């Protein structure tokens, strides 16, 4: 617990300095590099149960060159198997493999934090770092889905640049690490669909109202993908109806907690849009072209988060195992949350400080709930 709260406290202090303009851009990059290296170290030396450590370690030890050719009989996705074979050929140490995967994941996230497309990603990189730590421990407990989500987040810049070929390549690579990345393919269209948020909010409300019927709806809808995928989804549904997958508390409690947080975030992001990026506000701004670009980014990113919220509601009502499909989309909350500080309702430094305190309390509660929700297990090192 001390490690989790200690890093959170450090990042909170650094975030405060960033938000109140006490950091130069060079200092921000230096901090990001140092924290990124710390995350790689933590992931390398970790040997506790989180992230299915023991299961992945056993599979790595048993990996051999035959996994390059026995594609249909491999347990994991092909690119993950290829990476395992390559590292296993060099060393039997699972810690080295953890280091390699950590470098891949943290490097991809570093590129996300520092992307300078329209001053939306890189304006508050340390604050985003704080959010990621509070919600997912900075991604140091690496699994296949962690790598896939990092690749999906990295591809966001290609969506922003409207480079569909680079986007599809990133998504294909992500799919090679975890099959759930296939749900990321529509992201390119959803991001650029002007009225997507209105439709998605309606669908989210309908999904919440139809929670008891979701298992049957999902099973019926899965048949369009063919028997192979349909049977796999059916297995997830049947296995996950009563399974909380390591979360403490009942499934009903977890569902209520998740949906309450989701409704809060959606309301917060809508408020942020109307007080920061709406057309009426932008007309009063001298740097109109920049603000319009930032508004497009915020709306597009919000569209993607709403898609994740919809997938999460459907999956949570059906099977805890299927919630992984929402991960690439719900990860957009990391980027969206710091935008609350762009609200025009924050007029003074005192107002900003009050919002910052509420922001920290919210993230701290999320961190504690994440720790307790995982049955709290201390950080165990090699």
mmCIF file of C-alpha atoms in Angstrom:
data_model
loop_
_atom_site.group_PDB
_atom_site.id
_atom_site.type_symbol
_atom_site.label_atom_id
_atom_site.label_comp_id
_atom_site.label_asym_id
_atom_site.label_seq_id
_atom_site.Cartn_x
_atom_site.Cartn_y
_atom_site.Cartn_z
ATOM 1 C CA UNK A 1 0.000 0.000 0.000
ATOM 2 C CA UNK A 2 2.866 2.387 0.830
ATOM 3 C CA UNK A 3 4.326 2.013 -2.669
ATOM 4 C CA UNK A 4 0.978 2.682 -4.375
ATOM 5 C CA UNK A 5 0.149 5.720 -2.231
ATOM 6 C CA UNK A 6 3.753 7.010 -2.279
ATOM 7 C CA UNK A 7 3.904 7.135 -6.087
ATOM 8 C CA UNK A 8 0.414 8.645 -6.169
ATOM 9 C CA UNK A 9 1.535 11.401 -3.766
ATOM 10 C CA UNK A 10 4.649 12.124 -5.835
ATOM 11 C CA UNK A 11 2.653 12.347 -9.055
ATOM 12 C CA UNK A 12 0.038 14.551 -7.353
ATOM 13 C CA UNK A 13 2.751 17.056 -6.394
ATOM 14 C CA UNK A 14 4.220 17.006 -9.893
ATOM 15 C CA UNK A 15 0.735 17.387 -11.404
ATOM 16 C CA UNK A 16 0.123 20.438 -9.216
ATOM 17 C CA UNK A 17 3.314 22.027 -10.512
ATOM 18 C CA UNK A 18 2.304 21.250 -14.085
ATOM 19 C CA UNK A 19 -1.227 22.605 -13.774
ATOM 20 C CA UNK A 20 -0.060 25.806 -12.116
ATOM 21 C CA UNK A 21 2.629 26.441 -14.738
ATOM 22 C CA UNK A 22 5.640 25.697 -12.548
ATOM 23 C CA UNK A 23 7.222 23.319 -15.079
ATOM 24 C CA UNK A 24 8.921 24.012 -18.402
ATOM 25 C CA UNK A 25 8.288 21.600 -21.280
ATOM 26 C CA UNK A 26 11.812 20.237 -20.898
ATOM 27 C CA UNK A 27 11.226 19.542 -17.204
ATOM 28 C CA UNK A 28 8.007 17.717 -18.094
ATOM 29 C CA UNK A 29 9.852 15.442 -20.509
ATOM 30 C CA UNK A 30 12.567 14.783 -17.934
ATOM 31 C CA UNK A 31 9.955 13.840 -15.331
ATOM 32 C CA UNK A 32 8.184 11.588 -17.834
ATOM 33 C CA UNK A 33 11.442 9.801 -18.681
ATOM 34 C CA UNK A 34 12.307 9.246 -14.997
ATOM 35 C CA UNK A 35 8.817 7.980 -14.101
ATOM 36 C CA UNK A 36 8.728 5.787 -17.214
ATOM 37 C CA UNK A 37 12.040 4.188 -16.221
ATOM 38 C CA UNK A 38 10.660 3.638 -12.704
ATOM 39 C CA UNK A 39 7.617 1.866 -14.158
ATOM 40 C CA UNK A 40 9.834 -0.380 -16.288
ATOM 41 C CA UNK A 41 11.881 -1.248 -13.200
ATOM 42 C CA UNK A 42 8.790 -1.996 -11.105
ATOM 43 C CA UNK A 43 7.334 -4.207 -13.813
ATOM 44 C CA UNK A 44 10.634 -6.064 -14.225
ATOM 45 C CA UNK A 45 11.145 -6.891 -10.544
ATOM 46 C CA UNK A 46 7.502 -7.699 -9.784
ATOM 47 C CA UNK A 47 6.587 -11.312 -9.078
ATOM 48 C CA UNK A 48 3.223 -11.122 -7.324
ATOM 49 C CA UNK A 49 -0.109 -12.523 -8.498
ATOM 50 C CA UNK A 50 -1.541 -9.423 -10.200
ATOM 51 C CA UNK A 51 -1.680 -9.580 -13.981
ATOM 52 C CA UNK A 52 -1.834 -13.406 -13.882
ATOM 53 C CA UNK A 53 1.908 -13.429 -13.184
ATOM 54 C CA UNK A 54 2.265 -17.131 -12.335
ATOM 55 C CA UNK A 55 0.248 -18.284 -15.340
ATOM 56 C CA UNK A 56 2.228 -16.140 -17.776
ATOM 57 C CA UNK A 57 5.520 -17.192 -16.184
ATOM 58 C CA UNK A 58 4.658 -20.887 -16.562
ATOM 59 C CA UNK A 59 3.737 -20.400 -20.220
ATOM 60 C CA UNK A 60 6.948 -18.476 -20.902
ATOM 61 C CA UNK A 61 9.126 -21.180 -19.333
ATOM 62 C CA UNK A 62 7.445 -23.797 -21.534
ATOM 63 C CA UNK A 63 7.757 -21.721 -24.706
ATOM 64 C CA UNK A 64 9.859 -23.123 -27.542
ATOM 65 C CA UNK A 65 10.434 -22.603 -31.261
ATOM 66 C CA UNK A 66 7.507 -24.862 -32.191
ATOM 67 C CA UNK A 67 5.148 -22.056 -31.089
ATOM 68 C CA UNK A 68 6.133 -20.190 -34.245
ATOM 69 C CA UNK A 69 4.438 -22.845 -36.380
ATOM 70 C CA UNK A 70 1.698 -24.398 -34.226
ATOM 71 C CA UNK A 71 -0.501 -21.326 -34.550
ATOM 72 C CA UNK A 72 -3.863 -23.003 -34.043
ATOM 73 C CA UNK A 73 -2.740 -24.916 -30.944
ATOM 74 C CA UNK A 74 -0.958 -22.003 -29.233
ATOM 75 C CA UNK A 75 -2.616 -20.760 -26.086
ATOM 76 C CA UNK A 76 -1.942 -17.073 -26.722
ATOM 77 C CA UNK A 77 -2.114 -14.761 -29.749
ATOM 78 C CA UNK A 78 0.589 -15.170 -32.374
ATOM 79 C CA UNK A 79 2.624 -11.987 -31.890
ATOM 80 C CA UNK A 80 2.733 -12.574 -28.150
ATOM 81 C CA UNK A 81 4.001 -16.099 -28.845
ATOM 82 C CA UNK A 82 6.609 -14.757 -31.284
ATOM 83 C CA UNK A 83 7.872 -12.286 -28.702
ATOM 84 C CA UNK A 84 7.966 -15.042 -26.074
ATOM 85 C CA UNK A 85 9.934 -17.366 -28.370
ATOM 86 C CA UNK A 86 12.446 -14.653 -29.224
ATOM 87 C CA UNK A 87 13.149 -13.736 -25.583
ATOM 88 C CA UNK A 88 13.050 -17.368 -24.430
ATOM 89 C CA UNK A 89 15.732 -18.186 -27.033
ATOM 90 C CA UNK A 90 17.991 -15.578 -25.404
ATOM 91 C CA UNK A 91 17.259 -16.316 -21.748
ATOM 92 C CA UNK A 92 15.011 -18.489 -19.549
ATOM 93 C CA UNK A 93 14.485 -15.535 -17.197
ATOM 94 C CA UNK A 94 10.873 -14.406 -17.060
ATOM 95 C CA UNK A 95 12.056 -11.157 -15.446
ATOM 96 C CA UNK A 96 13.854 -10.290 -18.699
ATOM 97 C CA UNK A 97 10.675 -10.981 -20.644
ATOM 98 C CA UNK A 98 8.778 -8.709 -18.242
ATOM 99 C CA UNK A 99 11.381 -6.022 -18.875
ATOM 100 C CA UNK A 100 10.994 -6.330 -22.644
ATOM 101 C CA UNK A 101 7.198 -6.094 -22.505
ATOM 102 C CA UNK A 102 7.417 -3.219 -20.025
ATOM 103 C CA UNK A 103 9.729 -1.293 -22.358
ATOM 104 C CA UNK A 104 7.244 -1.800 -25.216
ATOM 105 C CA UNK A 105 4.210 -0.705 -23.176
ATOM 106 C CA UNK A 106 5.804 2.221 -21.348
ATOM 107 C CA UNK A 107 7.512 3.485 -24.530
ATOM 108 C CA UNK A 108 4.177 3.480 -26.364
ATOM 109 C CA UNK A 109 2.513 5.369 -23.522
ATOM 110 C CA UNK A 110 5.410 7.838 -23.444
ATOM 111 C CA UNK A 111 4.740 8.581 -27.127
ATOM 112 C CA UNK A 112 1.075 9.118 -26.249
ATOM 113 C CA UNK A 113 1.946 11.513 -23.406
ATOM 114 C CA UNK A 114 4.286 13.563 -25.595
ATOM 115 C CA UNK A 115 2.340 13.626 -28.867
ATOM 116 C CA UNK A 116 2.328 17.231 -30.096
ATOM 117 C CA UNK A 117 -0.424 17.038 -32.696
ATOM 118 C CA UNK A 118 -2.596 19.857 -31.425
ATOM 119 C CA UNK A 119 -1.477 20.591 -27.861
ATOM 120 C CA UNK A 120 -4.189 18.281 -26.525
ATOM 121 C CA UNK A 121 -2.095 15.276 -25.591
ATOM 122 C CA UNK A 122 1.016 17.016 -24.358
ATOM 123 C CA UNK A 123 -0.513 19.944 -22.460
ATOM 124 C CA UNK A 124 -0.926 17.948 -19.238
ATOM 125 C CA UNK A 125 1.223 14.818 -19.685
ATOM 126 C CA UNK A 126 2.148 14.475 -15.997
ATOM 127 C CA UNK A 127 -1.482 14.846 -14.956
ATOM 128 C CA UNK A 128 -2.392 12.091 -17.423
ATOM 129 C CA UNK A 129 0.403 10.038 -15.852
ATOM 130 C CA UNK A 130 -1.247 10.583 -12.457
ATOM 131 C CA UNK A 131 -4.631 9.455 -13.795
ATOM 132 C CA UNK A 132 -3.132 6.321 -15.339
ATOM 133 C CA UNK A 133 -1.442 5.427 -12.048
ATOM 134 C CA UNK A 134 -4.650 5.972 -10.058
ATOM 135 C CA UNK A 135 -6.735 3.823 -12.397
ATOM 136 C CA UNK A 136 -4.305 1.132 -13.594
ATOM 137 C CA UNK A 137 -1.109 1.477 -11.517
ATOM 138 C CA UNK A 138 0.666 2.993 -14.511
ATOM 139 C CA UNK A 139 0.232 -0.278 -16.461
ATOM 140 C CA UNK A 140 3.092 -1.943 -14.597
ATOM 141 C CA UNK A 141 1.138 -5.207 -14.191
ATOM 142 C CA UNK A 142 1.544 -6.144 -17.825
ATOM 143 C CA UNK A 143 -0.492 -8.748 -19.656
ATOM 144 C CA UNK A 144 -1.433 -9.248 -23.287
ATOM 145 C CA UNK A 145 -4.324 -6.798 -23.001
ATOM 146 C CA UNK A 146 -1.981 -4.131 -21.587
ATOM 147 C CA UNK A 147 0.191 -4.331 -24.704
ATOM 148 C CA UNK A 148 -2.844 -4.268 -26.999
ATOM 149 C CA UNK A 149 -4.371 -1.231 -25.266
ATOM 150 C CA UNK A 150 -1.039 0.631 -25.431
ATOM 151 C CA UNK A 151 -0.924 0.014 -29.193
ATOM 152 C CA UNK A 152 -4.516 1.198 -29.587
ATOM 153 C CA UNK A 153 -3.726 4.387 -27.667
ATOM 154 C CA UNK A 154 -0.652 4.928 -29.814
ATOM 155 C CA UNK A 155 -2.802 4.594 -32.941
ATOM 156 C CA UNK A 156 -4.959 7.487 -31.740
ATOM 157 C CA UNK A 157 -2.509 9.923 -33.324
ATOM 158 C CA UNK A 158 -3.098 8.267 -36.691
ATOM 159 C CA UNK A 159 -6.838 8.711 -36.241
ATOM 160 C CA UNK A 160 -6.170 12.371 -35.508
ATOM 161 C CA UNK A 161 -3.950 12.659 -38.598
ATOM 162 C CA UNK A 162 -6.501 10.683 -40.666
ATOM 163 C CA UNK A 163 -3.872 8.126 -41.635
ATOM 164 C CA UNK A 164 -6.080 5.063 -41.930
ATOM 165 C CA UNK A 165 -3.326 2.703 -43.124
ATOM 166 C CA UNK A 166 -1.067 3.396 -40.118
ATOM 167 C CA UNK A 167 -4.109 3.109 -37.847
ATOM 168 C CA UNK A 168 -5.091 -0.271 -39.267
ATOM 169 C CA UNK A 169 -1.501 -1.513 -39.022
ATOM 170 C CA UNK A 170 -1.352 -0.570 -35.321
ATOM 171 C CA UNK A 171 -4.712 -2.236 -34.725
ATOM 172 C CA UNK A 172 -3.588 -5.385 -36.535
ATOM 173 C CA UNK A 173 -0.438 -5.553 -34.385
ATOM 174 C CA UNK A 174 -2.569 -5.007 -31.272
ATOM 175 C CA UNK A 175 -4.822 -7.865 -32.407
ATOM 176 C CA UNK A 176 -1.695 -10.006 -32.579
ATOM 177 C CA UNK A 177 -1.294 -9.538 -28.819
ATOM 178 C CA UNK A 178 -4.955 -9.730 -27.762
ATOM 179 C CA UNK A 179 -8.047 -10.573 -29.809
ATOM 180 C CA UNK A 180 -10.140 -7.944 -28.059
ATOM 181 C CA UNK A 181 -8.302 -5.298 -30.132
ATOM 182 C CA UNK A 182 -10.633 -6.170 -33.017
ATOM 183 C CA UNK A 183 -13.268 -3.946 -31.381
ATOM 184 C CA UNK A 184 -10.926 -0.982 -31.926
ATOM 185 C CA UNK A 185 -11.360 -1.069 -35.724
ATOM 186 C CA UNK A 186 -14.530 1.120 -35.726
ATOM 187 C CA UNK A 187 -12.653 3.766 -33.684
ATOM 188 C CA UNK A 188 -11.511 5.545 -36.842
ATOM 189 C CA UNK A 189 -15.113 6.185 -37.930
ATOM 190 C CA UNK A 190 -16.518 6.822 -34.454
ATOM 191 C CA UNK A 191 -13.886 9.494 -33.751
ATOM 192 C CA UNK A 192 -14.877 11.444 -36.869
ATOM 193 C CA UNK A 193 -18.645 10.886 -36.643
ATOM 194 C CA UNK A 194 -20.051 14.299 -35.747
ATOM 195 C CA UNK A 195 -23.170 13.208 -33.840
ATOM 196 C CA UNK A 196 -21.851 9.932 -32.436
ATOM 197 C CA UNK A 197 -22.096 11.105 -28.817
ATOM 198 C CA UNK A 198 -25.862 11.663 -29.025
ATOM 199 C CA UNK A 199 -26.535 8.203 -30.429
ATOM 200 C CA UNK A 200 -24.104 6.488 -28.052
ATOM 201 C CA UNK A 201 -25.590 8.119 -24.944
ATOM 202 C CA UNK A 202 -29.039 6.885 -26.000
ATOM 203 C CA UNK A 203 -27.658 3.375 -26.545
ATOM 204 C CA UNK A 204 -25.936 3.450 -23.123
ATOM 205 C CA UNK A 205 -29.231 4.343 -21.429
ATOM 206 C CA UNK A 206 -31.026 1.562 -23.312
ATOM 207 C CA UNK A 207 -28.296 -0.931 -22.382
ATOM 208 C CA UNK A 208 -28.629 0.031 -18.697
ATOM 209 C CA UNK A 209 -32.394 -0.491 -18.898
ATOM 210 C CA UNK A 210 -32.004 -3.882 -20.566
ATOM 211 C CA UNK A 211 -29.269 -5.319 -18.331
ATOM 212 C CA UNK A 212 -31.236 -8.455 -17.425
ATOM 213 C CA UNK A 213 -31.676 -9.339 -21.101
ATOM 214 C CA UNK A 214 -28.073 -8.635 -22.134
ATOM 215 C CA UNK A 215 -26.738 -12.234 -21.989
ATOM 216 C CA UNK A 216 -29.409 -13.389 -24.463
ATOM 217 C CA UNK A 217 -28.913 -10.310 -26.690
ATOM 218 C CA UNK A 218 -25.119 -10.784 -26.782
ATOM 219 C CA UNK A 219 -25.407 -14.499 -27.534
ATOM 220 C CA UNK A 220 -27.895 -13.855 -30.333
ATOM 221 C CA UNK A 221 -25.775 -11.075 -31.830
ATOM 222 C CA UNK A 222 -22.564 -13.116 -31.669
ATOM 223 C CA UNK A 223 -23.930 -15.611 -34.209
ATOM 224 C CA UNK A 224 -23.249 -13.201 -37.076
ATOM 225 C CA UNK A 225 -19.487 -13.710 -36.496
ATOM 226 C CA UNK A 226 -19.633 -17.427 -37.215
ATOM 227 C CA UNK A 227 -19.578 -20.509 -34.979
ATOM 228 C CA UNK A 228 -15.947 -20.185 -33.828
ATOM 229 C CA UNK A 229 -16.231 -16.679 -32.368
ATOM 230 C CA UNK A 230 -19.835 -17.273 -31.273
ATOM 231 C CA UNK A 231 -18.821 -20.349 -29.254
ATOM 232 C CA UNK A 232 -15.932 -18.452 -27.647
ATOM 233 C CA UNK A 233 -18.255 -15.598 -26.622
ATOM 234 C CA UNK A 234 -20.777 -18.136 -25.304
ATOM 235 C CA UNK A 235 -18.038 -19.693 -23.180
ATOM 236 C CA UNK A 236 -17.135 -16.260 -21.759
ATOM 237 C CA UNK A 237 -20.790 -15.547 -21.007
ATOM 238 C CA UNK A 238 -21.440 -18.875 -19.311
ATOM 239 C CA UNK A 239 -18.214 -18.662 -17.312
ATOM 240 C CA UNK A 240 -18.610 -15.037 -16.335
ATOM 241 C CA UNK A 241 -22.238 -14.692 -15.290
ATOM 242 C CA UNK A 242 -21.387 -15.185 -11.622
ATOM 243 C CA UNK A 243 -17.607 -14.823 -11.709
ATOM 244 C CA UNK A 244 -16.153 -11.504 -10.516
ATOM 245 C CA UNK A 245 -12.645 -12.360 -11.832
ATOM 246 C CA UNK A 246 -10.690 -11.427 -8.729
ATOM 247 C CA UNK A 247 -12.775 -8.424 -7.693
ATOM 248 C CA UNK A 248 -13.876 -8.257 -4.080
ATOM 249 C CA UNK A 249 -17.551 -7.785 -3.360
ATOM 250 C CA UNK A 250 -20.543 -9.135 -5.215
ATOM 251 C CA UNK A 251 -21.121 -8.860 -8.938
ATOM 252 C CA UNK A 252 -24.122 -6.577 -8.321
ATOM 253 C CA UNK A 253 -22.033 -4.218 -6.182
ATOM 254 C CA UNK A 254 -19.298 -4.110 -8.827
ATOM 255 C CA UNK A 255 -21.881 -3.381 -11.519
ATOM 256 C CA UNK A 256 -23.529 -0.542 -9.578
ATOM 257 C CA UNK A 257 -20.149 0.975 -8.695
ATOM 258 C CA UNK A 258 -18.905 0.833 -12.282
ATOM 259 C CA UNK A 259 -22.081 2.304 -13.762
ATOM 260 C CA UNK A 260 -22.261 5.102 -11.175
ATOM 261 C CA UNK A 261 -18.688 6.109 -11.972
ATOM 262 C CA UNK A 262 -19.413 5.945 -15.700
ATOM 263 C CA UNK A 263 -22.462 8.200 -15.417
ATOM 264 C CA UNK A 264 -20.410 10.662 -13.353
ATOM 265 C CA UNK A 265 -17.619 10.761 -15.930
ATOM 266 C CA UNK A 266 -19.989 11.211 -18.858
ATOM 267 C CA UNK A 267 -21.680 14.130 -17.049
ATOM 268 C CA UNK A 268 -18.260 15.617 -16.251
ATOM 269 C CA UNK A 269 -17.065 15.360 -19.856
ATOM 270 C CA UNK A 270 -20.297 16.913 -21.173
ATOM 271 C CA UNK A 271 -19.843 19.768 -18.676
ATOM 272 C CA UNK A 272 -16.208 20.176 -19.763
ATOM 273 C CA UNK A 273 -17.228 20.380 -23.400
ATOM 274 C CA UNK A 274 -19.912 23.030 -22.878
ATOM 275 C CA UNK A 275 -17.627 25.137 -20.665
ATOM 276 C CA UNK A 276 -14.452 24.722 -22.717
ATOM 277 C CA UNK A 277 -14.921 23.692 -26.345
ATOM 278 C CA UNK A 278 -18.477 24.488 -27.480
ATOM 279 C CA UNK A 279 -18.991 26.723 -30.527
ATOM 280 C CA UNK A 280 -20.343 29.641 -28.497
ATOM 281 C CA UNK A 281 -17.215 29.802 -26.371
ATOM 282 C CA UNK A 282 -14.821 29.319 -29.277
ATOM 283 C CA UNK A 283 -16.221 32.344 -31.137
ATOM 284 C CA UNK A 284 -15.009 34.545 -28.310
ATOM 285 C CA UNK A 285 -11.477 33.196 -28.462
ATOM 286 C CA UNK A 286 -8.746 34.923 -30.468
ATOM 287 C CA UNK A 287 -6.948 31.668 -31.239
ATOM 288 C CA UNK A 288 -10.045 30.244 -32.900
ATOM 289 C CA UNK A 289 -8.374 27.816 -35.325
ATOM 290 C CA UNK A 290 -6.358 26.150 -32.553
ATOM 291 C CA UNK A 291 -9.392 25.915 -30.295
ATOM 292 C CA UNK A 292 -11.506 24.416 -33.064
ATOM 293 C CA UNK A 293 -8.859 21.733 -33.603
ATOM 294 C CA UNK A 294 -8.800 21.064 -29.858
ATOM 295 C CA UNK A 295 -12.601 20.948 -29.795
ATOM 296 C CA UNK A 296 -12.606 18.370 -32.596
ATOM 297 C CA UNK A 297 -10.058 16.313 -30.673
ATOM 298 C CA UNK A 298 -12.082 16.478 -27.445
ATOM 299 C CA UNK A 299 -15.357 15.535 -29.153
ATOM 300 C CA UNK A 300 -13.721 12.701 -31.106
ATOM 301 C CA UNK A 301 -12.035 11.350 -27.983
ATOM 302 C CA UNK A 302 -15.287 11.670 -26.039
ATOM 303 C CA UNK A 303 -17.043 9.683 -28.784
ATOM 304 C CA UNK A 304 -14.533 6.886 -28.299
ATOM 305 C CA UNK A 305 -14.971 6.917 -24.516
ATOM 306 C CA UNK A 306 -18.754 6.690 -24.951
ATOM 307 C CA UNK A 307 -18.281 3.668 -27.199
ATOM 308 C CA UNK A 308 -16.240 2.114 -24.400
ATOM 309 C CA UNK A 309 -18.944 2.958 -21.879
ATOM 310 C CA UNK A 310 -21.531 1.244 -24.085
ATOM 311 C CA UNK A 311 -19.369 -1.863 -24.505
ATOM 312 C CA UNK A 312 -18.662 -1.908 -20.776
ATOM 313 C CA UNK A 313 -22.346 -1.711 -19.815
ATOM 314 C CA UNK A 314 -23.191 -4.524 -22.237
ATOM 315 C CA UNK A 315 -20.261 -6.663 -21.096
ATOM 316 C CA UNK A 316 -20.711 -5.974 -17.388
ATOM 317 C CA UNK A 317 -24.337 -7.037 -17.618
ATOM 318 C CA UNK A 318 -23.320 -10.193 -19.485
ATOM 319 C CA UNK A 319 -19.944 -11.445 -18.296
ATOM 320 C CA UNK A 320 -17.088 -9.849 -16.364
ATOM 321 C CA UNK A 321 -14.680 -11.541 -18.779
ATOM 322 C CA UNK A 322 -16.081 -9.606 -21.737
ATOM 323 C CA UNK A 323 -15.352 -6.211 -20.139
ATOM 324 C CA UNK A 324 -11.864 -6.465 -21.647
ATOM 325 C CA UNK A 325 -13.407 -5.571 -25.002
ATOM 326 C CA UNK A 326 -14.119 -2.082 -23.655
ATOM 327 C CA UNK A 327 -10.563 -1.432 -22.439
ATOM 328 C CA UNK A 328 -9.166 0.342 -25.552
ATOM 329 C CA UNK A 329 -12.102 2.761 -25.486
ATOM 330 C CA UNK A 330 -12.477 3.385 -21.742
ATOM 331 C CA UNK A 331 -8.732 4.141 -21.589
ATOM 332 C CA UNK A 332 -9.631 7.484 -23.214
ATOM 333 C CA UNK A 333 -10.739 8.688 -19.778
ATOM 334 C CA UNK A 334 -7.035 9.046 -18.939
ATOM 335 C CA UNK A 335 -6.693 11.721 -21.612
ATOM 336 C CA UNK A 336 -10.099 13.361 -21.105
ATOM 337 C CA UNK A 337 -10.009 13.873 -17.331
ATOM 338 C CA UNK A 338 -7.306 16.595 -17.239
ATOM 339 C CA UNK A 339 -9.375 18.657 -19.688
ATOM 340 C CA UNK A 340 -11.631 19.683 -16.810
ATOM 341 C CA UNK A 341 -8.962 22.296 -16.021
ATOM 342 C CA UNK A 342 -9.693 23.942 -19.379
ATOM 343 C CA UNK A 343 -13.201 24.877 -18.232
ATOM 344 C CA UNK A 344 -13.977 28.572 -18.597
ATOM 345 C CA UNK A 345 -15.781 28.430 -15.238
ATOM 346 C CA UNK A 346 -12.375 28.241 -13.556
ATOM 347 C CA UNK A 347 -11.526 31.935 -13.469
ATOM 348 C CA UNK A 348 -8.952 32.283 -10.690
ATOM 349 C CA UNK A 349 -6.060 30.316 -9.212
ATOM 350 C CA UNK A 350 -8.184 29.717 -6.121
ATOM 351 C CA UNK A 351 -10.928 28.160 -8.280
ATOM 352 C CA UNK A 352 -8.331 26.016 -9.993
ATOM 353 C CA UNK A 353 -6.895 24.930 -6.638
ATOM 354 C CA UNK A 354 -10.328 23.860 -5.371
ATOM 355 C CA UNK A 355 -10.936 21.869 -8.560
ATOM 356 C CA UNK A 356 -7.468 20.320 -8.180
ATOM 357 C CA UNK A 357 -8.219 19.216 -4.609
ATOM 358 C CA UNK A 358 -11.507 17.604 -5.713
ATOM 359 C CA UNK A 359 -9.655 16.023 -8.655
ATOM 360 C CA UNK A 360 -7.030 14.493 -6.336
ATOM 361 C CA UNK A 361 -9.630 13.221 -3.858
ATOM 362 C CA UNK A 362 -11.564 11.587 -6.695
ATOM 363 C CA UNK A 363 -8.438 9.887 -8.089
ATOM 364 C CA UNK A 364 -7.335 8.807 -4.612
ATOM 365 C CA UNK A 365 -10.712 7.178 -4.000
ATOM 366 C CA UNK A 366 -10.476 5.452 -7.387
ATOM 367 C CA UNK A 367 -6.976 4.203 -6.487
ATOM 368 C CA UNK A 368 -8.101 2.850 -3.117
ATOM 369 C CA UNK A 369 -11.157 1.187 -4.660
ATOM 370 C CA UNK A 370 -8.920 -0.367 -7.319
ATOM 371 C CA UNK A 371 -6.603 -1.734 -4.636
ATOM 372 C CA UNK A 372 -9.434 -3.056 -2.480
ATOM 373 C CA UNK A 373 -11.353 -4.242 -5.537
ATOM 374 C CA UNK A 374 -8.398 -6.434 -6.456
ATOM 375 C CA UNK A 375 -8.493 -8.041 -3.030
ATOM 376 C CA UNK A 376 -5.451 -5.890 -2.175
ATOM 377 C CA UNK A 377 -2.209 -7.702 -2.671
ATOM 378 C CA UNK A 378 1.056 -6.013 -1.681
ATOM 379 C CA UNK A 379 3.718 -5.334 -4.271
ATOM 380 C CA UNK A 380 5.950 -8.421 -4.278
ATOM 381 C CA UNK A 381 9.425 -8.119 -5.790
ATOM 382 C CA UNK A 382 11.888 -10.737 -6.957
#
